[in-house]
Tab-separated table of C-alpha atoms in Angstrom:
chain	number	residue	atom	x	y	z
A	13	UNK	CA	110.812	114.667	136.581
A	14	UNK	CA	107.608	115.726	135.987
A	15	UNK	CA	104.042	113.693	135.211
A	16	UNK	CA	100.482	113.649	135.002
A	17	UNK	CA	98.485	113.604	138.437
A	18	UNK	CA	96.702	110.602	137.205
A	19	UNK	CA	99.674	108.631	137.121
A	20	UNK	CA	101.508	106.701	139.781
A	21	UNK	CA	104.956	107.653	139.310
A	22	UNK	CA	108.104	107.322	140.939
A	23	UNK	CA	111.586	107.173	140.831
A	24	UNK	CA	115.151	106.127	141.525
A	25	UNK	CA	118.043	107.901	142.782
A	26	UNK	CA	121.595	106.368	143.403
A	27	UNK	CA	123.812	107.487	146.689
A	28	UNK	CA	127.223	106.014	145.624
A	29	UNK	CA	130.618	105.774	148.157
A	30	UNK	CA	128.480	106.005	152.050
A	31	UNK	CA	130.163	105.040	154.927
A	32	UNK	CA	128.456	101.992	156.440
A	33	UNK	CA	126.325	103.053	159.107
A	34	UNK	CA	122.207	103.670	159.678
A	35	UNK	CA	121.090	106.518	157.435
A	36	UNK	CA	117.228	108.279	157.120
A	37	UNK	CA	116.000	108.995	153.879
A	38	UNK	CA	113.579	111.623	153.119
A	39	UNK	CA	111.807	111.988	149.926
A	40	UNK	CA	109.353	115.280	149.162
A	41	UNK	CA	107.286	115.928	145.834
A	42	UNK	CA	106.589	119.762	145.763
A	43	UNK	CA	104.311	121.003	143.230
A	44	UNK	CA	107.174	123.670	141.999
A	45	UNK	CA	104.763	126.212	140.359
A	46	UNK	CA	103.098	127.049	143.665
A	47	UNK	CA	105.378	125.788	145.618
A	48	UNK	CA	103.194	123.716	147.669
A	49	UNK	CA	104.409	120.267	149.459
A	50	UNK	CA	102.324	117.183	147.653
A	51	UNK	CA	103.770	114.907	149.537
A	52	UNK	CA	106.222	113.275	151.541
A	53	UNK	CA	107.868	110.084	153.437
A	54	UNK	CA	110.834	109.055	154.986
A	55	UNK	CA	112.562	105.812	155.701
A	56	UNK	CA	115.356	104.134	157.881
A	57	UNK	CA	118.284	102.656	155.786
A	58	UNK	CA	121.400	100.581	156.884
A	59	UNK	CA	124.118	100.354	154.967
A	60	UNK	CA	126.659	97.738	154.934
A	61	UNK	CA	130.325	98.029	153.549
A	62	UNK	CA	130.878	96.388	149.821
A	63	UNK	CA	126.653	95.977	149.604
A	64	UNK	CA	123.798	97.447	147.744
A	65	UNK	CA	121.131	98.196	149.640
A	66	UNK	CA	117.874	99.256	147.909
A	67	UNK	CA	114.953	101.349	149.368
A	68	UNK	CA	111.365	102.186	148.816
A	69	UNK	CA	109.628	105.366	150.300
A	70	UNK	CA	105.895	105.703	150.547
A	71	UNK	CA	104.632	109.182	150.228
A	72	UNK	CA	102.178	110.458	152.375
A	73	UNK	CA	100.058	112.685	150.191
A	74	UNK	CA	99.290	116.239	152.147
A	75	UNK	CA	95.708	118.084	152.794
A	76	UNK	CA	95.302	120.714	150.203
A	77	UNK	CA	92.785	122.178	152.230
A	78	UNK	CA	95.640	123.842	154.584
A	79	UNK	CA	95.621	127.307	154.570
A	80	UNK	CA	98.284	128.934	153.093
A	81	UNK	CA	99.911	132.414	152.183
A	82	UNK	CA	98.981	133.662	148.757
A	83	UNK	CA	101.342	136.755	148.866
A	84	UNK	CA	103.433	138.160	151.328
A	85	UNK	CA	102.671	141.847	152.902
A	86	UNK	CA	105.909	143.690	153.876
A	87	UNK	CA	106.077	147.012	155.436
A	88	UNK	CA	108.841	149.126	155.316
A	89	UNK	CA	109.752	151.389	158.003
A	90	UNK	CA	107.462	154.163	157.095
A	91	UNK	CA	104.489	152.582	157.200
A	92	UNK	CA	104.354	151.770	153.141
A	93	UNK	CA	102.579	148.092	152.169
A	94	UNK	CA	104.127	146.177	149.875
A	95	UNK	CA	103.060	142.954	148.232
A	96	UNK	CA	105.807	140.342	146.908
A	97	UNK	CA	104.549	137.402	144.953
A	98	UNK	CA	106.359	134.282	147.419
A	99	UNK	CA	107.884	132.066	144.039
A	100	UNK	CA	109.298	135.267	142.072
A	101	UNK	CA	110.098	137.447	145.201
A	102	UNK	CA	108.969	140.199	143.013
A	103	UNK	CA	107.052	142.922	144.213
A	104	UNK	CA	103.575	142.634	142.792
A	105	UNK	CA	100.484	145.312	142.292
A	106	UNK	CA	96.775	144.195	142.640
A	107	UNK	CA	94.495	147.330	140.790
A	108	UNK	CA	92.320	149.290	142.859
A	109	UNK	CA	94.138	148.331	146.223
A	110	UNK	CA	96.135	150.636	147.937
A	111	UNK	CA	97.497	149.507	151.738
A	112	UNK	CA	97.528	152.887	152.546
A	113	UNK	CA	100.356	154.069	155.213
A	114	UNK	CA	98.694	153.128	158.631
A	115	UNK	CA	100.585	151.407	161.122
A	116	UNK	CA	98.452	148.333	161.266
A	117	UNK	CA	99.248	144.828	159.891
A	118	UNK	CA	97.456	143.419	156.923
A	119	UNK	CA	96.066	140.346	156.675
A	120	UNK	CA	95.116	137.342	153.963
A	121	UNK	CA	92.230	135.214	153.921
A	122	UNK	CA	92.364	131.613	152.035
A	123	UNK	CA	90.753	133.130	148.846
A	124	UNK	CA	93.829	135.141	148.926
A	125	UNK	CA	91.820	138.885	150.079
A	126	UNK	CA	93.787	141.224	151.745
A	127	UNK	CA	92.208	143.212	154.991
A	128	UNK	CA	93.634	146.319	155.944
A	129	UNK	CA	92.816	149.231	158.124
A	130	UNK	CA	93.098	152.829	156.188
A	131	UNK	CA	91.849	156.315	156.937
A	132	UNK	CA	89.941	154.619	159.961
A	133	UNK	CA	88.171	152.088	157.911
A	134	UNK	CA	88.715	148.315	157.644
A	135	UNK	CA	88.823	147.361	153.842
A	136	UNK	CA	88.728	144.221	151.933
A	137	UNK	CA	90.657	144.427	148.920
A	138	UNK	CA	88.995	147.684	148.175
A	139	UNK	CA	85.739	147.318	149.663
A	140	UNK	CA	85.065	148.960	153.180
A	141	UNK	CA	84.233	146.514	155.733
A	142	UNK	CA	84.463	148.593	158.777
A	143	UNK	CA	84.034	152.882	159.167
A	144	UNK	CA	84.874	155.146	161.928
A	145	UNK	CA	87.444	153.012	163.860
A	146	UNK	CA	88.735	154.300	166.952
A	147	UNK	CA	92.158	154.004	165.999
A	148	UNK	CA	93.830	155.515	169.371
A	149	UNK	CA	92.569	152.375	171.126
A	150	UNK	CA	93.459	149.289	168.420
A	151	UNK	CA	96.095	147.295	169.790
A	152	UNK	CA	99.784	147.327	167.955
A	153	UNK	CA	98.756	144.462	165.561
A	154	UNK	CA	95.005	144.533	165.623
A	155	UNK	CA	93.786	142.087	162.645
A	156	UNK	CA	93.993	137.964	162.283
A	157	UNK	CA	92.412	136.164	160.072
A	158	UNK	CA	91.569	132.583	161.539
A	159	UNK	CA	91.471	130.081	158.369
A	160	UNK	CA	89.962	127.189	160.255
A	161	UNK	CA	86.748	128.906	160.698
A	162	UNK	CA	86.989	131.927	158.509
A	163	UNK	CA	86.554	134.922	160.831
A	164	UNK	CA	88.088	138.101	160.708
A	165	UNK	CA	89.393	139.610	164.350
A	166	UNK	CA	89.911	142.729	164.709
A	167	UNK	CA	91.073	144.148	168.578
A	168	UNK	CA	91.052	146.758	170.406
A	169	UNK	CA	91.853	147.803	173.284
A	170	UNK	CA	88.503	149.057	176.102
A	171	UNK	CA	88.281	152.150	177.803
A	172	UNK	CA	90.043	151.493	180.775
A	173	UNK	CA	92.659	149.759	179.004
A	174	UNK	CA	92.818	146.774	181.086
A	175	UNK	CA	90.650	144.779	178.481
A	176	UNK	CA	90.234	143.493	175.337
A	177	UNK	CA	87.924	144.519	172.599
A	178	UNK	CA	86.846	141.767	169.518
A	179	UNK	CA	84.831	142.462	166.889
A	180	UNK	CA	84.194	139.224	164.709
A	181	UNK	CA	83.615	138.908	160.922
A	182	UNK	CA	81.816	135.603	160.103
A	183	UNK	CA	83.158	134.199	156.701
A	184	UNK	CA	84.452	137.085	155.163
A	185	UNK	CA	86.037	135.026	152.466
A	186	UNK	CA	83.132	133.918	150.751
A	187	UNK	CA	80.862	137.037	151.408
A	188	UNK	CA	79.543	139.675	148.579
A	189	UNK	CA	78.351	141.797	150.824
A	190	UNK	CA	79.540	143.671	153.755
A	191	UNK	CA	79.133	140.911	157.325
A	192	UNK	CA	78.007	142.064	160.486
A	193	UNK	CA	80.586	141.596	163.213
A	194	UNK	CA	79.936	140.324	166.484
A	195	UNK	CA	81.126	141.426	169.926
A	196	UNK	CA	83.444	139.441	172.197
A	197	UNK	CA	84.783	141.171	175.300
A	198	UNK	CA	88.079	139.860	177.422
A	199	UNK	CA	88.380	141.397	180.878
A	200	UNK	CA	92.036	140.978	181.294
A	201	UNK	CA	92.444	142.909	184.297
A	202	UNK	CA	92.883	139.757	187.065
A	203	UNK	CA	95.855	138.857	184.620
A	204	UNK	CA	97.184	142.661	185.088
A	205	UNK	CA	97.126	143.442	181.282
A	206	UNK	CA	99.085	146.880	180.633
A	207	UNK	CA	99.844	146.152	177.074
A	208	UNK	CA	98.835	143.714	173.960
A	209	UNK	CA	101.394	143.389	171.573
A	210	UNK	CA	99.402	140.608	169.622
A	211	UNK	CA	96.957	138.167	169.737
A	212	UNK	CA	96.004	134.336	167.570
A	213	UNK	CA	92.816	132.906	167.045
A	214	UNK	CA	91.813	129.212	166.203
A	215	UNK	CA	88.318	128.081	166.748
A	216	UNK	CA	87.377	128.525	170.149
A	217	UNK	CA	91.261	129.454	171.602
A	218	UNK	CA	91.784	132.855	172.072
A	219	UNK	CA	95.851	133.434	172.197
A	220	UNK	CA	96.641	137.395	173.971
A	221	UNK	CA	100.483	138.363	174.172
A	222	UNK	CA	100.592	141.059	177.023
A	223	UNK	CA	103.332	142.409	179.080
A	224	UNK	CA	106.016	142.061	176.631
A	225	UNK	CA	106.335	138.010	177.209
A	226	UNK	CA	103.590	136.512	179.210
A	227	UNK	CA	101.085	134.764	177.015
A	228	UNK	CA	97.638	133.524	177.576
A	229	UNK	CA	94.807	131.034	176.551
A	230	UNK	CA	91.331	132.403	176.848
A	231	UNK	CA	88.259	130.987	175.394
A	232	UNK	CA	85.706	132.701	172.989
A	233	UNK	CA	82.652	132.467	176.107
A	234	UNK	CA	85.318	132.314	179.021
A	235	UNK	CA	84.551	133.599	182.599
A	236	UNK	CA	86.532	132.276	184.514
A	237	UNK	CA	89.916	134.099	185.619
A	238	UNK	CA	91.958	130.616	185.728
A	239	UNK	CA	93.157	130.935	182.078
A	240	UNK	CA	96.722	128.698	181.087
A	241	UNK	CA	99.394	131.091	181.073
A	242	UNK	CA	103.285	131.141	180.149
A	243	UNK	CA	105.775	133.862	180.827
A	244	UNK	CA	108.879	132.929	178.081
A	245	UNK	CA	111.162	134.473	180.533
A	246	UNK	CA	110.874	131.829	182.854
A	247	UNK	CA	111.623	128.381	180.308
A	248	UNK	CA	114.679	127.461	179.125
A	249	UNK	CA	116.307	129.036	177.428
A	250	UNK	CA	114.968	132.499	178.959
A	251	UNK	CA	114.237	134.889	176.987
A	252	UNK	CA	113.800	138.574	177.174
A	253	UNK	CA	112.445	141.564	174.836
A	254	UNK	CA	109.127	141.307	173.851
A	255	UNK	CA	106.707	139.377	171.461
A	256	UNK	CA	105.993	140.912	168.425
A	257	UNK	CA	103.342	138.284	166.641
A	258	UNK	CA	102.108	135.166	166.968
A	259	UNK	CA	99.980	132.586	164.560
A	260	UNK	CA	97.982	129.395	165.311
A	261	UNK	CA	99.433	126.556	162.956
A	262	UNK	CA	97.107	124.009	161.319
A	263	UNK	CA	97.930	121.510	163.730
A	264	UNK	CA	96.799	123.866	166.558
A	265	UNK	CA	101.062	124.661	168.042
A	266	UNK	CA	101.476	128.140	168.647
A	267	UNK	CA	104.056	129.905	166.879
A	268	UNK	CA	105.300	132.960	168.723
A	269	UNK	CA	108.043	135.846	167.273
A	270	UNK	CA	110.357	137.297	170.179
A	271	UNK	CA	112.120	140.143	169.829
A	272	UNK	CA	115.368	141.969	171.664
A	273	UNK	CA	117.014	144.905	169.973
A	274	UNK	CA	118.455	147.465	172.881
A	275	UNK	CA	121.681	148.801	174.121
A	276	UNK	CA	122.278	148.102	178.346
A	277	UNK	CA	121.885	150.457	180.014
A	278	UNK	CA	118.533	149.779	178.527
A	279	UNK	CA	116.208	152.791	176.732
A	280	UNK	CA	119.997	154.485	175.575
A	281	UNK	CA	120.624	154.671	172.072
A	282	UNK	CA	124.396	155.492	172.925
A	283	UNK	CA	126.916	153.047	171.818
A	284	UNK	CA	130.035	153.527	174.099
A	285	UNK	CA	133.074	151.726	174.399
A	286	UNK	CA	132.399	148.791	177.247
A	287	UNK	CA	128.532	148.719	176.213
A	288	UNK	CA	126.545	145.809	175.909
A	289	UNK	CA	124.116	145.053	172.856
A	290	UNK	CA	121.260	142.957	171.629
A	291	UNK	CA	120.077	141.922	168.419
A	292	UNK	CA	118.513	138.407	168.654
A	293	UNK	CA	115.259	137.026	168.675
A	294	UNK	CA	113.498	133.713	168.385
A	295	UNK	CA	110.855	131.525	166.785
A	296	UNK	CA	108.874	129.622	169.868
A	297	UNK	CA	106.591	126.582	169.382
A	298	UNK	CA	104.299	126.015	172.005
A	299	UNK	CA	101.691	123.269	172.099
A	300	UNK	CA	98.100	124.229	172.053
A	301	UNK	CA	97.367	124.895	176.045
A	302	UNK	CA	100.257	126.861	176.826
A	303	UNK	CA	101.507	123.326	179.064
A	304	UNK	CA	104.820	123.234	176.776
A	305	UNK	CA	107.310	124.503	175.015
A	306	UNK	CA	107.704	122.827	171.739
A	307	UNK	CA	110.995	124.335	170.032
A	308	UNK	CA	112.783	127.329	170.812
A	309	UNK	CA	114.534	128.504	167.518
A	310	UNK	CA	117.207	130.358	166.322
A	311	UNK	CA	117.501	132.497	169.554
A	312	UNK	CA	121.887	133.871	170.670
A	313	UNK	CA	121.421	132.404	174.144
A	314	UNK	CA	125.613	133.402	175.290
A	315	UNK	CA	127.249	136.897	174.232
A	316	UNK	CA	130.507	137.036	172.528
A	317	UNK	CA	133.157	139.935	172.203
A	318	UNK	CA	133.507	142.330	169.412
A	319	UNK	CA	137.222	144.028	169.606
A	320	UNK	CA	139.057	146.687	168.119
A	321	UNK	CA	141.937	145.354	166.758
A	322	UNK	CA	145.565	146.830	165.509
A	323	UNK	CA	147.339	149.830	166.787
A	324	UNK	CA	148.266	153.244	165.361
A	325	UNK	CA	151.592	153.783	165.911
A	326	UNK	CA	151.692	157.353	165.466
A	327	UNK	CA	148.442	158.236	167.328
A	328	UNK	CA	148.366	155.701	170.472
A	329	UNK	CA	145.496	156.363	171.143
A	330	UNK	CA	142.416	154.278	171.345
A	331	UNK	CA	139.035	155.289	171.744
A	332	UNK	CA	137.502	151.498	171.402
A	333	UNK	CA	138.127	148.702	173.270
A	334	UNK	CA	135.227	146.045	172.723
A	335	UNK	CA	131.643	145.530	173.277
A	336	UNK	CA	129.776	142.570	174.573
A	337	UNK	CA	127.192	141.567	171.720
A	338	UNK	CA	124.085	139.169	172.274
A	339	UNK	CA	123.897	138.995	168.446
A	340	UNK	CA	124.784	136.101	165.953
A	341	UNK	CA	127.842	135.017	165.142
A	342	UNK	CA	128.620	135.876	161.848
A	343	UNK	CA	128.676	132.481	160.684
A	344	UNK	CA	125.322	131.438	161.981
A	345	UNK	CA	123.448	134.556	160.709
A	346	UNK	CA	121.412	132.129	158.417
A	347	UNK	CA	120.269	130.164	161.300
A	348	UNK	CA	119.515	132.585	163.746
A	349	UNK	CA	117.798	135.703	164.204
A	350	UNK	CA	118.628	139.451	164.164
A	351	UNK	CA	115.491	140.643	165.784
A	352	UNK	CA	112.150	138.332	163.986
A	353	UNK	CA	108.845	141.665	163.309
A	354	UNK	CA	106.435	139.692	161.431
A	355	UNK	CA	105.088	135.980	160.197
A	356	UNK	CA	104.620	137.184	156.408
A	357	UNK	CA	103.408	133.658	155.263
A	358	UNK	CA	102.374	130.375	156.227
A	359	UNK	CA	102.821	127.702	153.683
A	360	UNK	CA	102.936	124.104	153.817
A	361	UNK	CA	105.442	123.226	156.747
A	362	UNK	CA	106.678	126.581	156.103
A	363	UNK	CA	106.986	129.658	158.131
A	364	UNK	CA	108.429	132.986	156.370
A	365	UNK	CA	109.334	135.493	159.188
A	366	UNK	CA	110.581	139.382	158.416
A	367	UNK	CA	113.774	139.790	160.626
A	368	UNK	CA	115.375	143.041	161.244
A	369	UNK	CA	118.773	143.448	163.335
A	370	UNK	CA	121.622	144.913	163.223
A	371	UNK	CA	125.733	143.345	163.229
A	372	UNK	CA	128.578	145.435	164.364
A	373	UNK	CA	132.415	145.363	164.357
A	374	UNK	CA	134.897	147.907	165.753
A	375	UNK	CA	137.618	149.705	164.394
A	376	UNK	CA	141.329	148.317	162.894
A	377	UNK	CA	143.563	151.276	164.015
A	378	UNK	CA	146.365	149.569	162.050
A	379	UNK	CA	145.104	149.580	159.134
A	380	UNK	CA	142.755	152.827	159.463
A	381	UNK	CA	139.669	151.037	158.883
A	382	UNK	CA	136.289	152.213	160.495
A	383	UNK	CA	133.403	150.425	162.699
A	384	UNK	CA	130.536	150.439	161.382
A	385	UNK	CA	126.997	148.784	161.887
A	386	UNK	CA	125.703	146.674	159.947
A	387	UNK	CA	121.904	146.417	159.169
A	388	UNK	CA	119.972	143.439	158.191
A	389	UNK	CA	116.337	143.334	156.788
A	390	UNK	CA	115.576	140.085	155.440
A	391	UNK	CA	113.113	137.244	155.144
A	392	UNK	CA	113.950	133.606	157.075
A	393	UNK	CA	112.257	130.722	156.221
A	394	UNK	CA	111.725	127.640	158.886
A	395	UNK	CA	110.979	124.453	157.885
A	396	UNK	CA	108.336	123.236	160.098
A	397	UNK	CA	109.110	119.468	159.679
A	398	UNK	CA	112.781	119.724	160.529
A	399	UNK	CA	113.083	123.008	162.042
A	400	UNK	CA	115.765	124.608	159.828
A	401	UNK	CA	116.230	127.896	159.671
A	402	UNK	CA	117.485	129.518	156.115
A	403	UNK	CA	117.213	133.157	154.632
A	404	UNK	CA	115.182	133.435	151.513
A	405	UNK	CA	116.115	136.873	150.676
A	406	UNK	CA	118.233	139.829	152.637
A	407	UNK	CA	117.123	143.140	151.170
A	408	UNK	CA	119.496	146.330	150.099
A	409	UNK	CA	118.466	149.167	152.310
A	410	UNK	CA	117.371	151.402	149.534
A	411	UNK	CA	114.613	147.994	148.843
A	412	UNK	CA	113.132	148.370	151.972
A	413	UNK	CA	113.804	148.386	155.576
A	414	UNK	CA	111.683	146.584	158.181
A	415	UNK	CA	112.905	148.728	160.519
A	416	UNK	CA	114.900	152.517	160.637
A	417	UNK	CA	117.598	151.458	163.336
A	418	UNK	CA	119.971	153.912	163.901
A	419	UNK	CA	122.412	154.791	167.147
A	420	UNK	CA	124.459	157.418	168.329
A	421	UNK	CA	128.099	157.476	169.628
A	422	UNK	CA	131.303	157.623	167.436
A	423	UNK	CA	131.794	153.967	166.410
A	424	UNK	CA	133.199	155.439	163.418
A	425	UNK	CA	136.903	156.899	163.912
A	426	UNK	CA	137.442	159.535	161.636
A	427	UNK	CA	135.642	160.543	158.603
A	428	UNK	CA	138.321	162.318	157.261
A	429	UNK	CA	142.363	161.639	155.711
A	430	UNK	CA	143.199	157.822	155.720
A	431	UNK	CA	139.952	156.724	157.502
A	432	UNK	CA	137.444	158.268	154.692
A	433	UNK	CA	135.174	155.471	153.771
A	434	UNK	CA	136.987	152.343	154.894
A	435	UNK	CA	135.650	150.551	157.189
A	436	UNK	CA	136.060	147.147	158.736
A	437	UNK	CA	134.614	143.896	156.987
A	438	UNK	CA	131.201	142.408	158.887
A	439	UNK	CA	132.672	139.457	160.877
């Protein structure tokens, strides 16, 4: 139903043939143009067998000062920037910008301005912010935008490598001109820094990702080395890969993307018979100072086996056997992760997260059908009040592709006679 904002309004909705027992209700009014939460409330019901029992829910209203994603920026494989509007899922064009092809990530402030590093400038929508950036030191995802105070980071690595380069962009939002940035400088080298895959920003907390999974908290005039630190690899469950970006929600938890795609023996791109391989990742929640770990989400903690199956009876022989895959079940591919790249939006309660993996089965020799993997490039949504995990859209390859994952080693049979272009269902 829909009504005027002026009006108190409401509703009723019948539940007919429940089992007696306790039950939770939740209620949410979305504003369905946007697609922005309004409101919400929930409320304990018990129901008895051969009653009625009636309920009302009180809706909290939501802050529509939050900041929230306008568009989200995808970036296919080769570097190419693409804007999808987040309601239509339609790609979008904005005149006079142009991404450009630079491995960097864009970001969006809250008036809904896109910042993006081209040709060694920073630009603003199409305005040059920045000139003459030393690209060869900029970290692998140098920009954040930090909503709660409007500032622009941009990072880079220092000379020596072992530290941390910021250059800061007061209110960049509501500027008409180009801001001045200032200087902050993190000497990372008592935490043995060797690489920074990302970095968060809210306020005064300064959030680095270094060493493929140890994570710190710094502060903006820090100097002291006796920062709060985490390594993911040591909680539970561990974890392993690396971290690929991170975000500072509204309420201040820290939302970190983990990555593992790789074939053991690790750094081989050879898929052989026996071989073991990973395409997983995970969405972690951690509170503010790095003291815990809030939710761990949608991350293949046990490996399962992926078998040939059937025999050829007039060619015995069989190259495949199995392989041992940390990668999701078929069945729970729409609540796990393939291997999470990117937070592309932050809405309302609402993370939406570019994952890129791969699936794989092995050959039937019965029925002459090949193995094959099977990529996925897609874009998960988690629901931030009850954690679910759901896929808003899974892209055809010839779309775009987060990722250009390819291996080597015969998985398929034969390419020729009976075998030509059949090939195994994903399972």
């Amino acid at each position: 139903m829909t009504k005027p904002r002026k009006e108190l309004w409401g509703g009723v909705i019948e539940f007919g043939d429940l089992e007696p027992g306790k039950y939770t209700a939740t209620a949410e009014a979305w504003n369905a143009g946007e697609n922005i939460l309004e409101g919400s409330g929930s409320t304990e019901i018990t129901v008895r067998a051969g009653e009625t029992t009636d309920c009302n829910i009180a809706m909290i209203l939501e802050g529509q000062t939050a900041y929230y994603s306008k568009y989200m920026i995808l970036t296919d494989y080769s570097n190419i920037k693409k804007l999808y509007n987040y309601t239509t899922m339609q790609e979008i064009y904005i005149e006079g910008l142009t991404l450009g092809e630079a491995p960097y990530n864009p970001v969006e402030d809250r008036e809904g301005k896109i910042y993006y590093i081209r040709d060694d400038t920073l630009h603003r929508n199409d305005e040059p912010l920045l000139s003459q950036i030393d690209a060869s030191n900029l970290i692998k995802n140098p920009l954040y935008y930090d909503s709660t105070t409007d500032s622009l980071w941009l990072a880079s690595f220092g000379s020596d490598k072992s530290s941390v380069n910021f250059s800061v962009f007061e209110n960049p939002s509501a500027a008409t001109s180009k801001p001045d940035p200032y200087k902050i400088s993190y000497d990372g080298s008592y935490s043995n820094i060797t690489s920074c895959q990302a970095f968060a920003v809210k306020e005064d907390n300064i959030y680095i990702a270094y060493n493929n999974l140890n994570i710190l908290l710094t502060k903006k005039n820090n100097s002291s080395n006796t920062e709060p630190n985490i390594t993911l690899s040591s909680i539970t469950p561990a974890l392993s890969g690396e971290v690929t970006d991170m975000a500072v929600l509204e309420d201040g938890t820290v939302a970190v993307l983990v990555n593992e795609k790789s074939l053991n023996p690790a750094n081989q791109f050879t898929l052989n018979d026996g071989c073991t391989v990973y395409s997983r990742g995970a969405l972690v929640l951690l509170s503010s100072d790095l003291s815990k770990v809030e939710k761990v989400l949608g991350w293949t903690a046990s490996p399962r086996t992926i078998s040939a199956t059937g025999e050829d009876t007039k060619n015995p022989v069989k190259e495949w056997t199995s392989i041992t895959a940390y990668i999701p079940d078929y069945a729970e591919r729409n609540s796990h992760f393939y291997g999470p790249m990117r937070i592309v939006a932050i809405r309302p309660k609402e993370l939406v997260i570019a994952d890129c993996g791969a699936n794989f089965v092995l050959a039937d020799y019965k029925e002459h059908r090949q193995g094959k993997m099977f990529t996925h490039n897609r874009l998960m949504t988690v629901n931030l009040r009850n954690f679910a995990i759901g896929c808003k859209k899974e892209f055809r390859e010839d779309e775009l592709k987060f990722q250009n994952l390819s291996i080597s080693g015969n998985i398929e049979v034969s390419t020729s006679g009976d075998w030509s272009n059949k090939y195994v269902d994903e399972k």
